[in-house]
Short mmCIF file of C-alpha atoms and ligand atoms in Angstrom, two decimals:
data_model
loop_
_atom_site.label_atom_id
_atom_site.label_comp_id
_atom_site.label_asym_id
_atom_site.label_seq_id
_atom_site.Cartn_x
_atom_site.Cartn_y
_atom_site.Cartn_z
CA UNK A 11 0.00 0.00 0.00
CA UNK A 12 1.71 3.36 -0.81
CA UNK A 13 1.88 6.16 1.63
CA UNK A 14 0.11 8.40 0.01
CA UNK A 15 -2.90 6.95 -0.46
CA UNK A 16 -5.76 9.03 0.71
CA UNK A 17 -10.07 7.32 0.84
CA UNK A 18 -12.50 10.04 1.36
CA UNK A 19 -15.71 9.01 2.88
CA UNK A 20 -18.57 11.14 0.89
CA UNK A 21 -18.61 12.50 -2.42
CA UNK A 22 -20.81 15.72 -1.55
CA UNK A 23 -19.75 19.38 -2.37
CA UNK A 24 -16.81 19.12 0.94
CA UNK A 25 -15.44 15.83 -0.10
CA UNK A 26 -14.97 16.27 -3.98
CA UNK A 27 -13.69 19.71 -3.49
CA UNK A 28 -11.00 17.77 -0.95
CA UNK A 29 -10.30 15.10 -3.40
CA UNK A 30 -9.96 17.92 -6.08
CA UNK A 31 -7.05 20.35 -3.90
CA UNK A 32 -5.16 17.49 -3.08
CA UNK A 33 -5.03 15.90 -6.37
CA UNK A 34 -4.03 18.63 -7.69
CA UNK A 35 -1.08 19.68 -5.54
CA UNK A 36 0.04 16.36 -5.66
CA UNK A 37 -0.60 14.64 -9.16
CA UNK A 38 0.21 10.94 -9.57
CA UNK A 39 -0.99 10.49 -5.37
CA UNK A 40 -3.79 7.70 -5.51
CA UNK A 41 -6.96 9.57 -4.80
CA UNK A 42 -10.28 7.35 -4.30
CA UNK A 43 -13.84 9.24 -3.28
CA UNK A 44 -16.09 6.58 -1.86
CA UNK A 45 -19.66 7.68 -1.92
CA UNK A 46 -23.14 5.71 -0.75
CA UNK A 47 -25.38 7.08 -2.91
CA UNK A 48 -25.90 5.22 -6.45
CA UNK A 49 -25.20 8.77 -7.84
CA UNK A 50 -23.15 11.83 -6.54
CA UNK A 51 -24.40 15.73 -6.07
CA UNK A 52 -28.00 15.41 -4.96
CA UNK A 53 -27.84 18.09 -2.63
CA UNK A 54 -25.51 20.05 -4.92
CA UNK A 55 -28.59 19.85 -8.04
CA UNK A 56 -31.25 20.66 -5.19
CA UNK A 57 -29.47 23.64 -3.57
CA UNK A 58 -30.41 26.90 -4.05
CA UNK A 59 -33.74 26.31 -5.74
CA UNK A 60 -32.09 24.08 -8.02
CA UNK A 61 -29.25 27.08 -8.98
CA UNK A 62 -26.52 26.27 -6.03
CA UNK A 63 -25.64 29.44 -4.13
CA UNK A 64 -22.32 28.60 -4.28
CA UNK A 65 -20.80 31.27 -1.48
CA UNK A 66 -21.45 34.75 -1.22
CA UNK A 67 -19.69 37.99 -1.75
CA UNK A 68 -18.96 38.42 2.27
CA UNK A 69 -18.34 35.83 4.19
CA UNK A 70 -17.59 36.30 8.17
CA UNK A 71 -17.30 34.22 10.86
CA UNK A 72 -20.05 35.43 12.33
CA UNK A 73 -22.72 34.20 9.72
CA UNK A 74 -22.03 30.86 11.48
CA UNK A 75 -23.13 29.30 14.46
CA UNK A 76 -21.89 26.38 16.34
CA UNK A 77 -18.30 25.46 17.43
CA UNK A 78 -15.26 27.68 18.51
CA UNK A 79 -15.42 31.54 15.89
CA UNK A 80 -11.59 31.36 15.96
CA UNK A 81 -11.83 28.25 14.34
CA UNK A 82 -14.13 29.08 11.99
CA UNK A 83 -12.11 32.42 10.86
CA UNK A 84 -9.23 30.47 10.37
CA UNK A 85 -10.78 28.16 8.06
CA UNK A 86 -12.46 30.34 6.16
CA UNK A 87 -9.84 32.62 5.86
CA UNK A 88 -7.75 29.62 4.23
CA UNK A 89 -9.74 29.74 1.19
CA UNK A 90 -11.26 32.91 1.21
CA UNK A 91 -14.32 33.91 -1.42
CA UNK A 92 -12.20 35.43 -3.70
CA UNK A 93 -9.91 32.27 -4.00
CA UNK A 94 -13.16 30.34 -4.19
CA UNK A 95 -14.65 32.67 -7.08
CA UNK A 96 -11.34 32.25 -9.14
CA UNK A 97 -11.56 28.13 -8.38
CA UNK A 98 -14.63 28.06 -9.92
CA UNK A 99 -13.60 30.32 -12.82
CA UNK A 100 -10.71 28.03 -13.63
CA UNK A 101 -13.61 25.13 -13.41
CA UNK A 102 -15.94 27.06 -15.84
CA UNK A 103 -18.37 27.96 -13.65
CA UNK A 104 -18.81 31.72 -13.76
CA UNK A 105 -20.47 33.20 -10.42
CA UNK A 106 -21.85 36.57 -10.27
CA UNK A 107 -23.68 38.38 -7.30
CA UNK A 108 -27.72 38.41 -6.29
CA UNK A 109 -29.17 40.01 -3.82
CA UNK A 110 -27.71 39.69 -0.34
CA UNK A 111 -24.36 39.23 -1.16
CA UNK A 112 -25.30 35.49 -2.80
CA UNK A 113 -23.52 34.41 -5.68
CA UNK A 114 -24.72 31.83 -8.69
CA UNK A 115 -23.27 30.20 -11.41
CA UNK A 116 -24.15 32.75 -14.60
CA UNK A 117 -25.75 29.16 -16.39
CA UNK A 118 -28.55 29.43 -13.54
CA UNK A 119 -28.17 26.08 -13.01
CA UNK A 120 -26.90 23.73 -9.77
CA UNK A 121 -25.97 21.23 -12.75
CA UNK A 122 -23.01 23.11 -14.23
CA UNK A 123 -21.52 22.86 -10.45
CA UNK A 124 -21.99 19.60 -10.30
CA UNK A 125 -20.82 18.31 -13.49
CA UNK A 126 -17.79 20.87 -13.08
CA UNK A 127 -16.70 19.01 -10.09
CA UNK A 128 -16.95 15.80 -11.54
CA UNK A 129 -15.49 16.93 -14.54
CA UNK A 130 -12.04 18.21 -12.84
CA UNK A 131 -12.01 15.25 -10.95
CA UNK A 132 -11.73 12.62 -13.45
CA UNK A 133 -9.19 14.98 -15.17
CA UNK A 134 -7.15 14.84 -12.26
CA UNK A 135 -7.88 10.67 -12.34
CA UNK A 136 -9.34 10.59 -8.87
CA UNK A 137 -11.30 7.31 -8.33
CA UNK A 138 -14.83 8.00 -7.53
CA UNK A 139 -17.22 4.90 -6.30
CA UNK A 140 -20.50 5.35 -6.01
CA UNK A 141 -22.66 2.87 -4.67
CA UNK A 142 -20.29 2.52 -1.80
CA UNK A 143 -21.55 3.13 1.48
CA UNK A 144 -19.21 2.81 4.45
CA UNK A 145 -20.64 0.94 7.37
CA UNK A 146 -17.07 0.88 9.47
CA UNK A 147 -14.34 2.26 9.75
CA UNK A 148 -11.14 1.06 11.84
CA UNK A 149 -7.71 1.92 12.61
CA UNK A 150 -5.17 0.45 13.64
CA UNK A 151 -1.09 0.91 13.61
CA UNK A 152 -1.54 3.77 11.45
CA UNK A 153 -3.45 2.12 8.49
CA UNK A 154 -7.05 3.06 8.11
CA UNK A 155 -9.78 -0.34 7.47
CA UNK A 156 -12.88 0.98 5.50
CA UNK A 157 -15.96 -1.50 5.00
CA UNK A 158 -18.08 -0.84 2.57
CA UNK A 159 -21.51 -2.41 0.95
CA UNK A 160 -19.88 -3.70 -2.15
CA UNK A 161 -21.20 -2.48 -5.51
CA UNK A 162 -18.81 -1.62 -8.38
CA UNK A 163 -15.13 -0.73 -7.84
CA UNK A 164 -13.82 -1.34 -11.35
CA UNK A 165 -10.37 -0.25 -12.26
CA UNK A 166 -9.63 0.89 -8.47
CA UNK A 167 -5.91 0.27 -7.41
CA UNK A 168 -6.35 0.24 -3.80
CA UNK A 169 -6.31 -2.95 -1.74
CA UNK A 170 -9.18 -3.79 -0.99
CA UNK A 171 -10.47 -7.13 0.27
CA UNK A 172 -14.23 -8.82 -0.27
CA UNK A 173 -15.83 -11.23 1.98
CA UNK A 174 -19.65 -11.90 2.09
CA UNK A 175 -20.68 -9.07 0.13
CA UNK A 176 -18.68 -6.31 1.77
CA UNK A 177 -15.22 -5.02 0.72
CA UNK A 178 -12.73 -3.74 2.90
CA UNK A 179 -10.57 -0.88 1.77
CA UNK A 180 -7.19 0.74 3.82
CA UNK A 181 -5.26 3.36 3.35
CA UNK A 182 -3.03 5.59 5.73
CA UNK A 183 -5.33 8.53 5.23
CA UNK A 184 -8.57 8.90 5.69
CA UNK A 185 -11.06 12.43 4.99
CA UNK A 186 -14.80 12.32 6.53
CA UNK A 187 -17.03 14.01 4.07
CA UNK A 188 -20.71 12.56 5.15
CA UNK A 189 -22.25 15.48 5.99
CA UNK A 190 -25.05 15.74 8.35
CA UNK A 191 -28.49 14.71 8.56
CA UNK A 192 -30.46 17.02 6.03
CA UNK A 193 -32.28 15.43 3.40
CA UNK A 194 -31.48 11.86 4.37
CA UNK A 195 -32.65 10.74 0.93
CA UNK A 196 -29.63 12.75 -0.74
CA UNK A 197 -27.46 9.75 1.05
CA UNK A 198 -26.66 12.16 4.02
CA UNK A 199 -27.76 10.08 6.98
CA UNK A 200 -25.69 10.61 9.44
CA UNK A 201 -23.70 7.75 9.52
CA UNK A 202 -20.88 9.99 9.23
CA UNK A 203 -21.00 10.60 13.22
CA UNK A 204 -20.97 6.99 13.80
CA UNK A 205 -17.80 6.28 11.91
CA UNK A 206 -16.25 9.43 13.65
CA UNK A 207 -17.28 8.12 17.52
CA UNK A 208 -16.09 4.60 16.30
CA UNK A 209 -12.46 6.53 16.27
CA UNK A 210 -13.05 8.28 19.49
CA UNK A 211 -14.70 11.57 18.81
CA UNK A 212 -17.70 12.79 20.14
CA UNK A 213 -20.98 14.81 18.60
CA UNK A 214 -22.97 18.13 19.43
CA UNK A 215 -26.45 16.91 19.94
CA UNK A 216 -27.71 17.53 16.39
CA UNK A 217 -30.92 19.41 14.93
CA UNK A 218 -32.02 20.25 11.57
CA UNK A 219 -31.28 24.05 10.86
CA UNK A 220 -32.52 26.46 7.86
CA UNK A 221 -36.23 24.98 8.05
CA UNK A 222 -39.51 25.89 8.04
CA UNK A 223 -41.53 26.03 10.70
CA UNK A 224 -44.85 24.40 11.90
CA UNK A 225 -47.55 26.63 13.75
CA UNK A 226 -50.49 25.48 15.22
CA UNK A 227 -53.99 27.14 14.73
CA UNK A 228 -55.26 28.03 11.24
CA UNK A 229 -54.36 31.47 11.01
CA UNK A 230 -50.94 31.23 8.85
CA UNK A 231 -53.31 29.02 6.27
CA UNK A 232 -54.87 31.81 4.76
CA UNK A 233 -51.99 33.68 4.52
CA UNK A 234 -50.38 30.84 2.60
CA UNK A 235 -48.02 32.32 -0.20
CA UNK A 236 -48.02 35.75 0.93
CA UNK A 237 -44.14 36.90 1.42
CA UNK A 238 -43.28 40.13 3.76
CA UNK A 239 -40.48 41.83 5.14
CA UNK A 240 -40.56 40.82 9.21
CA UNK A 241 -38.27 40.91 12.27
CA UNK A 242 -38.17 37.78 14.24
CA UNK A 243 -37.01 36.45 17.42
CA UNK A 244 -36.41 33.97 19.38
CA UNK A 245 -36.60 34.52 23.21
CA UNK A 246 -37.10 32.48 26.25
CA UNK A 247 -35.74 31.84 30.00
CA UNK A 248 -32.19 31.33 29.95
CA UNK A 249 -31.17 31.75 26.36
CA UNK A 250 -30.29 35.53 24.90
CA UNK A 251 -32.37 36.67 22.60
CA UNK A 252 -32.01 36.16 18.73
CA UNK A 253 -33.10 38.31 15.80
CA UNK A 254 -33.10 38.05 12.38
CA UNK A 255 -34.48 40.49 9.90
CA UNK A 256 -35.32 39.55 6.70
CA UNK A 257 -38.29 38.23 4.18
CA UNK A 258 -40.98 35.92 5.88
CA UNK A 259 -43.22 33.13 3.74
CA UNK A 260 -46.45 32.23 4.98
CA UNK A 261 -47.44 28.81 4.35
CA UNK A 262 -50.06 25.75 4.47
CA UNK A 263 -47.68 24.81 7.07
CA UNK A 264 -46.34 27.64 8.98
CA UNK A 265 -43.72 30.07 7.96
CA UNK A 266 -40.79 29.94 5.77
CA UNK A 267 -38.29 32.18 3.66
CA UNK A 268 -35.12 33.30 5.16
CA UNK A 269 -35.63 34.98 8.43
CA UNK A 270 -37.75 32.15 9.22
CA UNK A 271 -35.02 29.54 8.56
CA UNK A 272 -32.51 31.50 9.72
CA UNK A 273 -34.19 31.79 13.03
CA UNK A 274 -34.99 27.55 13.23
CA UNK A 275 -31.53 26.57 14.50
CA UNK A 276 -31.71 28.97 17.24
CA UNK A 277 -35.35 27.41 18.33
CA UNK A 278 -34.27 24.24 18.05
CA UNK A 279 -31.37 24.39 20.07
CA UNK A 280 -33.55 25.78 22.88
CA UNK A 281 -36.37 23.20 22.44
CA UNK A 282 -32.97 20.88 22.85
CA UNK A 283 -31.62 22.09 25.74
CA UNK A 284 -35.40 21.72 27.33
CA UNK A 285 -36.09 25.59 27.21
CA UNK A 286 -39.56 26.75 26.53
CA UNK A 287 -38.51 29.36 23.33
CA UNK A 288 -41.21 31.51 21.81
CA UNK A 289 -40.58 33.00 18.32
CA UNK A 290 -42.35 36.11 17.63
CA UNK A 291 -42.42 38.76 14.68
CA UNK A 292 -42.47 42.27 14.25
CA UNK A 293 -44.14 43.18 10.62
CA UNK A 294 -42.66 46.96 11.27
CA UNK A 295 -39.29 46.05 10.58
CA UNK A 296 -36.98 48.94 12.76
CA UNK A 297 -39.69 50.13 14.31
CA UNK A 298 -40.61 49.65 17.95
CA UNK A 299 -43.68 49.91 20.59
CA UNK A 300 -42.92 53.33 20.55
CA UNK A 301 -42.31 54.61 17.22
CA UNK A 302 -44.84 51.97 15.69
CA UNK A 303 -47.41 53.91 18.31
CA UNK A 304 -46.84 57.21 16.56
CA UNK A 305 -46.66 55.33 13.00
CA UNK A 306 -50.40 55.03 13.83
CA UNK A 307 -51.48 57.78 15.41
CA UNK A 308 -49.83 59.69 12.31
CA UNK A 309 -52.18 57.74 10.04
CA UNK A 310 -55.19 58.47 11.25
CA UNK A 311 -54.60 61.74 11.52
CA UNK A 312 -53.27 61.95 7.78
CA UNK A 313 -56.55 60.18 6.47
CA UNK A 314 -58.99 59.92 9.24
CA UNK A 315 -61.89 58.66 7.38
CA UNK A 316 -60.09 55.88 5.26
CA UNK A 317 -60.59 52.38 6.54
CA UNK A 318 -58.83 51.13 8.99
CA UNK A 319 -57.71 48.04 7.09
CA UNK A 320 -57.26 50.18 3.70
CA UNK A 321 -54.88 52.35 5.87
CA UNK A 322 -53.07 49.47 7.96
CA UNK A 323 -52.66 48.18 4.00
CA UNK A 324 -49.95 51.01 3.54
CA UNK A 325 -48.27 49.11 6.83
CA UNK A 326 -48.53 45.55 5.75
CA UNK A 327 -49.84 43.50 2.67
CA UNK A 328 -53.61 44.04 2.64
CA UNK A 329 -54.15 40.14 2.97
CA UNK A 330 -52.36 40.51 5.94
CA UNK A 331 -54.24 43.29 7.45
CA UNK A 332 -57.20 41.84 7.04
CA UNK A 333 -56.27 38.45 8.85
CA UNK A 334 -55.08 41.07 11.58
CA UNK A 335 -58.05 42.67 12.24
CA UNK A 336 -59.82 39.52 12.06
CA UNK A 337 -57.74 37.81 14.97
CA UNK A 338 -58.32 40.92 16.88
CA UNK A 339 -61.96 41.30 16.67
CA UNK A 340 -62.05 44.88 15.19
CA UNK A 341 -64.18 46.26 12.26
CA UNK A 342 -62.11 46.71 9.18
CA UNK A 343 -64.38 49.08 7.83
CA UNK A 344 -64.16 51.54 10.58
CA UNK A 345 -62.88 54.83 9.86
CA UNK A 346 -59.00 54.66 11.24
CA UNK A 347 -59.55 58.71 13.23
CA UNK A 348 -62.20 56.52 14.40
CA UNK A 349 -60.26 53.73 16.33
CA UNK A 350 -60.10 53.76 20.27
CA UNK A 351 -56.57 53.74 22.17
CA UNK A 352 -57.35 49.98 23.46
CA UNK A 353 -57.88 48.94 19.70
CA UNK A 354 -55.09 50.80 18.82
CA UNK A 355 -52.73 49.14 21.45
CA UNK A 356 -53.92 45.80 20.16
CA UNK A 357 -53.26 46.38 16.41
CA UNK A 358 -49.80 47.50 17.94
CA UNK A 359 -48.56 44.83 19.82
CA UNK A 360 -49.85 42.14 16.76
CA UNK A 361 -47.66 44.24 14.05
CA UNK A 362 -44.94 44.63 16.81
CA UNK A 363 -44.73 41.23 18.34
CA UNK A 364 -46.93 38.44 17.26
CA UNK A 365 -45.95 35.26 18.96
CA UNK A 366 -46.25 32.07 16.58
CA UNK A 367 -47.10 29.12 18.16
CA UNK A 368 -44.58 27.04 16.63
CA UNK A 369 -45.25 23.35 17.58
CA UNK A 370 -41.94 21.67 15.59
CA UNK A 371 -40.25 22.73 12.71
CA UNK A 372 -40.34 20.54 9.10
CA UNK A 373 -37.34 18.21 10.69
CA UNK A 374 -34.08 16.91 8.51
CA UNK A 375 -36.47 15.65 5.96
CA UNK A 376 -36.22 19.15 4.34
CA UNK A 377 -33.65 21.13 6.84
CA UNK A 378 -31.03 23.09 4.28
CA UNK A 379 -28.47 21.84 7.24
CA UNK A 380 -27.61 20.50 10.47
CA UNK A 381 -26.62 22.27 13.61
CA UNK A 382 -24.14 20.19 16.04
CA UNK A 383 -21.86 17.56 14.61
CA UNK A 384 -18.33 16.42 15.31
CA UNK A 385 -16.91 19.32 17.84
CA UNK A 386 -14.46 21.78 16.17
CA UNK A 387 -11.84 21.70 19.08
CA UNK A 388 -11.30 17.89 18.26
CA UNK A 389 -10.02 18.85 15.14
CA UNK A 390 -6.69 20.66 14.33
CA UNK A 391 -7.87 23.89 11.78
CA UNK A 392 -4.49 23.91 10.73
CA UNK A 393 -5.27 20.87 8.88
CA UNK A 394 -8.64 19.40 9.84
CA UNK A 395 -6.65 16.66 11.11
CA UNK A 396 -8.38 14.80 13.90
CA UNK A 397 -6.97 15.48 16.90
CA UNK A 398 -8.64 12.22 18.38
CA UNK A 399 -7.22 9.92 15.40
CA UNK A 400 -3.98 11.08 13.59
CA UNK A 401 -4.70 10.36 10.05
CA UNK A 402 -7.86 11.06 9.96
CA UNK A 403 -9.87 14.15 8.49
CA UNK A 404 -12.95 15.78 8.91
CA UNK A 405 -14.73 18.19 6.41
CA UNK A 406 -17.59 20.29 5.55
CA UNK A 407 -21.26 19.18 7.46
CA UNK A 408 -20.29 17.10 9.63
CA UNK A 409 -18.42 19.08 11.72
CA UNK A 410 -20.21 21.55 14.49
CA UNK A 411 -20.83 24.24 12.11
CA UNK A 412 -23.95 26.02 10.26
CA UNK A 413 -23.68 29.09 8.49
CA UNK A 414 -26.78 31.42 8.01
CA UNK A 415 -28.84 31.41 4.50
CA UNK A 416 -26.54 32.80 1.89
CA UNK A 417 -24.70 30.47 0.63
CA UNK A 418 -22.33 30.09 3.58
CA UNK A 419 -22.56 26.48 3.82
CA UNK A 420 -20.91 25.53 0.79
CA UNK A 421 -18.19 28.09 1.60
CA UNK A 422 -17.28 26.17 4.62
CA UNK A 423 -17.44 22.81 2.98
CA UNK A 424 -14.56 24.62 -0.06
CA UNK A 425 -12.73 26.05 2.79
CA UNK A 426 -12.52 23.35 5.27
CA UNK A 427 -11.84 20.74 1.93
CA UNK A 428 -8.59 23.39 0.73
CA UNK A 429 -7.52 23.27 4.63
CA UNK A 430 -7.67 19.46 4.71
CA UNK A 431 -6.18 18.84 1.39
CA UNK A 432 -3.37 20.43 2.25
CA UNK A 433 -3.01 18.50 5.58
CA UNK A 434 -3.60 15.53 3.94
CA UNK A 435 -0.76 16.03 1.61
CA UNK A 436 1.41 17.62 4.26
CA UNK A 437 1.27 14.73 6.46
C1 FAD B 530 -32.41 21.88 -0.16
C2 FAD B 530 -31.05 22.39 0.17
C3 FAD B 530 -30.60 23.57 -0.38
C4 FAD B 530 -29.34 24.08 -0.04
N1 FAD B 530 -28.92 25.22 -0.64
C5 FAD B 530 -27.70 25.71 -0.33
C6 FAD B 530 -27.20 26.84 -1.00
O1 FAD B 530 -27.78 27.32 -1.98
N2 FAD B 530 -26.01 27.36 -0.57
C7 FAD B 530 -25.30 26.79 0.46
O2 FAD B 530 -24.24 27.31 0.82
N3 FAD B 530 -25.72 25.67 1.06
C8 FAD B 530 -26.91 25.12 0.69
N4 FAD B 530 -27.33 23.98 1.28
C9 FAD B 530 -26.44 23.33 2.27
C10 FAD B 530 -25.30 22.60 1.54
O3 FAD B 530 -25.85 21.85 0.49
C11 FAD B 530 -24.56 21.67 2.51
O4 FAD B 530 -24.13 22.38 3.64
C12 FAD B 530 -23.35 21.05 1.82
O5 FAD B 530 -23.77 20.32 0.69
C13 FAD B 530 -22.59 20.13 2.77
O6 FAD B 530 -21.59 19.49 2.05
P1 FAD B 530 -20.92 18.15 2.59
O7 FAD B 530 -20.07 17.68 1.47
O8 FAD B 530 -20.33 18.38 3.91
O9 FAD B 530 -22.13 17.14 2.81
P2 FAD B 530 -23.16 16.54 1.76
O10 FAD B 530 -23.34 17.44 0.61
O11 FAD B 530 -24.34 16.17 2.55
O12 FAD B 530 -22.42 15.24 1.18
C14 FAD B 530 -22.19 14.11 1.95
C15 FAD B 530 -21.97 12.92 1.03
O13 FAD B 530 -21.55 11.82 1.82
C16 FAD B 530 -22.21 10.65 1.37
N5 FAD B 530 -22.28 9.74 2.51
C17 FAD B 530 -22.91 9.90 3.69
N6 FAD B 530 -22.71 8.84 4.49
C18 FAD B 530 -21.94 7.97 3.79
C19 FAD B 530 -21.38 6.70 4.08
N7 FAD B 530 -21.58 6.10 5.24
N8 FAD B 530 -20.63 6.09 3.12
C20 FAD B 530 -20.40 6.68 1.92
N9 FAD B 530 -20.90 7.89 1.61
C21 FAD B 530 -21.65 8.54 2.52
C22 FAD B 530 -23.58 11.13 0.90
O14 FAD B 530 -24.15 10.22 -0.03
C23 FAD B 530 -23.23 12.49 0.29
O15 FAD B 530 -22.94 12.36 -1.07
C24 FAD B 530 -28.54 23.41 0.92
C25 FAD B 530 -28.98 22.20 1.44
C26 FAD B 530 -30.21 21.68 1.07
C27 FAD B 530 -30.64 20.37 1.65
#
């Protein structure tokens, strides 16, 4: 078996970016991607709406959540976004910048990603199995034993033994690539943390993160595919308050769209550590009790006699309104100049902070990611090197990091694969 040998567990957007920056730094090394799924890049084709948000145009430590922000900033600043725009310019993909920062390929489509991964990677004559799922994972006196379901390993080099319809691979190297939990039917299952506490790590408790959210009651129903700029928080005993700002989807559900799944990690992680958490939302975006108060008292005095839900339509969408004044029990066709201070106070406090009764989110089934994972300070971020199993390597998902919507995920699955390729070869 030669030395350099490397197996990467996963073929997702972490571990064929890792397979590609160490192949080519080191041409000739034996390179082999082993991957569960019968075919690679599901979550790649189904990100961003089906057009991949590949990274975006500022990326900080502090769009993530999860394990140690040193470690994260010195990741990310390994392979910053312009090194990652120029990558993908040398792959063919050409990115350019959307609203909020978020960048796309210029082809519009998740596809051109995908197939420029694969693309550079069978230039670069790395081995890629699909159909390969790992159920172990051993090591002993420095050589790595990796057991996988056998399907098709044609024209691989490594040694590799069958028995009983499993193979077992080894090499001196191994990179953990499995992602986390989200969208189990993408081949991201988990099993990744297994294999990792197998060699002596530990996990986060992990939740799905970036998911919608279900309420209970009817009144989101017939708001269902209305889309509005909100405030919304998470609060509760014992955890500090978070708030994101952003655009809000209503749904037959509950509530989606980014400030909504940008907010679901941080319920979640309350609900986990057994804290009651209530998410609320203020439709007045920058505007509180106060000035919100005066926003109203300004209106009806501007145009006493217009309805009151034809003037709170200049506040929110009119659909909205309406369902407002509904759930309050006030007449929508009452002159605004008209409305009492105790009416006015309740219209307030629903534009300013209407709790939604969220009973559970959507779960991993359609989470964009997964919060908790493999801890960072068990890894080295010099080189993503396990610092529980030398040899070993842990990228993208699966670690103890989520980034916010944006396209920050992927960025830490190219940064944390450039960090560990270069470990890898290093070693
Ligand atoms: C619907 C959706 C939309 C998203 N949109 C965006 C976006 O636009 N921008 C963004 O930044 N992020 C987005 N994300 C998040 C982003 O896709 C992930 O964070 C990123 O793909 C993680 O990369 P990864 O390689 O670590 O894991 P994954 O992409 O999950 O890849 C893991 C791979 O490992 C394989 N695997 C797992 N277990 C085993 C095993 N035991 N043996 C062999 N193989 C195994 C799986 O089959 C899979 O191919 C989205 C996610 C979803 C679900």
């Amino acid at each position: 078996l030669g030395e350099n040998d490397c197996v990467i567990v996963g073929g997702g957007a972490a571990g064929l970016a890792t397979a590609i920056f160490a192949a080519r730094q080191a041409t000739g090394r034996q390179i082999v991607v082993l991957d569960g799924a019968k075919k690679l890049g599901a979550k790649i084709l189904i990100s961003g709406g089906g057009r991949c948000n590949v990274t975006n145009d500022v990326v900080a430590p502090e769009d993530y959540c999860g394990g140690s922000r040193h470690v994260i900033r010195r990741v990310l600043a390994a392979l910053p976004v312009e090194q990652t725009i120029a990558w993908f310019r040398e792959l063919g993909v050409a990115l350019h910048v959307e609203a909020g920062g978020k960048l796309f390929p210029d082809s519009h489509r998740a596809r051109s990603v995908l197939d420029a991964l694969i693309a550079e990677a069978n230039r670069l004559g790395i081995q890629i199995f699909t159909g390969n799922r790992v159920t172990a994972l051993t090591h002993q006196d420095g050589l790595f034993r990796i057991t996988t379901t056998s399907d098709s390993q044609e024209g691989c080099t490594l040694t590799r033994r069958a028995s009983e319809g499993a193979v077992t691979w080894e090499a001196r190297r191994v990179v953990l690539a499995t992602g986390g939990l989200s969208v189990p039917k993408t081949g991201s299952d988990g099993a990744g943390y297994c294999l990792a506490q197998a060699l002596g790590h530990s996990t986060v408790p992990t939740t799905p993160a970036l998911v919608g959210l279900l309420l209970a009651g009817d009144f989101h129903a017939a708001l269902s595919g209305l889309s509005h700029d909100v405030e919304i928080a998470v609060r509760g005993d014992g955890i500090s308050t978070v708030c994101t700002r952003g655009s809000l989807l209503w749904t037959h559900f509950g509530v989606s769209g980014p400030a909504v799944l940008d907010i679901s990690r941080h319920w979640h992680r309350a609900e986990l550590n057994g804290q009651t958490a209530t998410v609320s939302i203020n439709m007045l975006p920058g505007l509180r009790f106060d000035s919100g108060d005066r926003r109203l008292v300004e209106l009806s005095r501007l145009q006493p006699r217009s309805a009151l839900h034809n003037a709170l339509a200049t506040l929110v969408p009119a659909r909205l309104a309406d369902a407002l004044l509904a759930k309050a029990d006030i007449d929508p066709q009452q002159p605004v100049g008209q409305l009492g201070r105790d009416d006015r106070r309740k219209i307030l406090t629903m534009l300013i902070d209407l709790p939604l009764p969220v009973r559970a989110s959507r779960g991993y089934q359609y989470a964009e990611v997964t919060a908790g994972g493999v801890p960072l300070d068990e890894i080295n971020p010099a080189t993503m090197e396990s610092r529980k199993c030398p040899g070993l390597y842990l990228v993208g998902e699966i670690l103890d990091v989520d980034g916010r919507i944006g396209g920050f995920n992927f960025q830490w699955a190219w940064s944390s694969a450039w960090v560990a390729a270069k470990g890898v070869l290093d070693k």
